Amino acid sequence: MTTLRADVTTAHERAARYDHVAEVLGSDRLAIRQLQPVAQNMPYRGLVYLDPLSGTGMLTCHDMPPIEQGHAFQVWFMRGNTPVSAGLLWPDHAGNGYALIQVPSDLQNFDSIGLSEEPGTGSAWPTSQRVIGGPLR
């Protein structure tokens, strides 16, 4: 019975995430931006789907570099030199992953988006160099 309850809870959480993804992708104000590696000779790639109206988004990455155990890639919106955290991405062993992120309602005031390797609980400020990112305008 306990296993069944856990399975139902997991399925419920997964369905809620998929509903959230569908909501982001179906937005009338959806903006899509490509993410490129900072070092141009690296294979890292990503896409970010932004819906400032709902304050939500989704980020997908492929072929990301390996990260230390217990670490994650933290998503940062940049306004000048001021970072605003949007969430965390934990890629699989192949460097692929997706994450639901928080999108600032004043997205038009931000210059770029980027990911840096941070502790798995996140950081208040980037503690490492950006690995992948791109302009928002």
XYZ file of C-alpha atoms in Angstrom:
137
model
C 0.000 0.000 0.000
C 2.844 2.397 0.842
C 4.497 1.753 -2.523
C 1.230 2.415 -4.327
C 0.761 5.711 -2.476
C 4.302 6.771 -3.346
C 3.735 5.848 -7.012
C 0.501 7.857 -7.107
C 2.206 10.871 -5.507
C 5.074 10.672 -8.003
C 2.671 10.393 -10.939
C 0.660 13.335 -9.605
C 3.790 15.500 -9.301
C 4.931 14.507 -12.808
C 1.508 15.369 -14.258
C 1.612 18.778 -12.541
C 5.053 19.465 -14.085
C 3.798 18.480 -17.548
C 0.744 20.716 -17.112
C 3.095 23.556 -16.176
C 5.277 22.931 -19.260
C 2.184 22.902 -21.499
C 1.044 26.193 -19.944
C 4.409 27.854 -20.648
C 4.580 26.569 -24.223
C 0.994 27.629 -24.918
C 1.455 31.235 -23.761
C 0.490 34.069 -26.116
C 3.580 35.997 -24.994
C 6.057 33.127 -25.250
C 9.615 34.209 -26.056
C 12.226 31.621 -27.089
C 15.965 32.280 -26.884
C 18.916 30.094 -27.839
C 21.699 29.553 -25.332
C 25.266 29.212 -26.580
C 28.459 28.125 -24.822
C 30.784 30.857 -23.612
C 33.681 28.888 -25.137
C 32.608 28.597 -28.792
C 34.436 25.297 -29.354
C 32.247 23.476 -26.806
C 29.125 21.461 -27.748
C 26.862 22.870 -25.002
C 23.478 24.047 -26.281
C 20.198 25.138 -24.821
C 16.836 26.789 -25.341
C 14.877 28.872 -22.901
C 11.120 29.426 -23.149
C 9.980 32.556 -21.325
C 6.516 33.702 -20.324
C 6.834 36.951 -18.344
C 3.046 37.257 -18.040
C 2.774 34.127 -15.870
C 6.273 34.489 -14.393
C 7.257 31.023 -15.536
C 9.543 29.457 -18.082
C 11.358 26.326 -19.079
C 14.982 25.731 -19.942
C 16.403 22.760 -21.834
C 20.114 22.008 -22.202
C 22.088 19.415 -24.138
C 25.675 18.169 -23.950
C 26.473 20.251 -20.850
C 29.816 19.699 -19.126
C 30.009 17.337 -16.152
C 29.536 18.985 -12.772
C 30.676 18.061 -9.287
C 28.419 15.768 -7.311
C 26.078 17.843 -5.180
C 26.251 20.761 -7.623
C 23.778 22.104 -10.188
C 23.668 24.728 -12.895
C 21.995 27.850 -11.578
C 20.047 30.010 -14.026
C 20.687 33.761 -13.811
C 18.920 36.679 -15.439
C 21.365 39.591 -15.723
C 20.462 43.278 -15.513
C 23.812 44.961 -16.068
C 26.059 43.324 -13.469
C 23.169 42.382 -11.185
C 22.132 38.701 -11.260
C 18.654 37.429 -10.388
C 18.356 33.704 -9.748
C 15.689 31.882 -11.752
C 16.171 28.281 -10.639
C 18.416 25.227 -10.813
C 19.109 22.617 -13.491
C 20.442 19.147 -12.690
C 21.522 17.531 -15.970
C 21.769 13.777 -16.401
C 25.084 11.954 -16.961
C 24.995 12.837 -20.684
C 24.675 16.549 -19.851
C 21.003 16.809 -20.852
C 18.182 18.204 -18.754
C 15.297 20.578 -18.349
C 14.072 22.818 -15.562
C 11.089 24.990 -14.859
C 12.297 28.496 -14.011
C 10.953 31.759 -12.616
C 10.779 34.590 -15.147
C 10.842 38.228 -13.963
C 7.679 40.154 -14.859
C 9.935 43.007 -16.044
C 11.891 40.690 -18.368
C 12.325 43.530 -20.892
C 14.666 45.215 -18.365
C 17.146 42.320 -18.362
C 20.067 42.012 -20.778
C 20.942 38.328 -20.770
C 20.497 34.905 -19.248
C 23.218 32.450 -18.266
C 24.040 29.341 -16.267
C 26.910 28.807 -13.863
C 27.887 25.794 -11.760
C 26.817 26.314 -8.159
C 26.195 24.237 -5.020
C 23.059 22.082 -5.363
C 21.175 24.331 -2.940
C 21.906 27.387 -5.093
C 23.857 30.568 -4.422
C 22.864 34.139 -3.692
C 25.388 35.300 -6.312
C 27.272 33.445 -9.083
C 30.400 31.808 -7.653
C 31.772 30.516 -10.967
C 32.018 31.647 -14.570
C 29.033 31.382 -16.886
C 29.087 28.173 -18.948
C 26.234 28.880 -21.341
C 23.940 31.815 -22.009
C 22.644 34.378 -24.421
C 21.132 37.812 -24.909
C 17.477 38.441 -24.133
C 16.943 41.389 -26.454
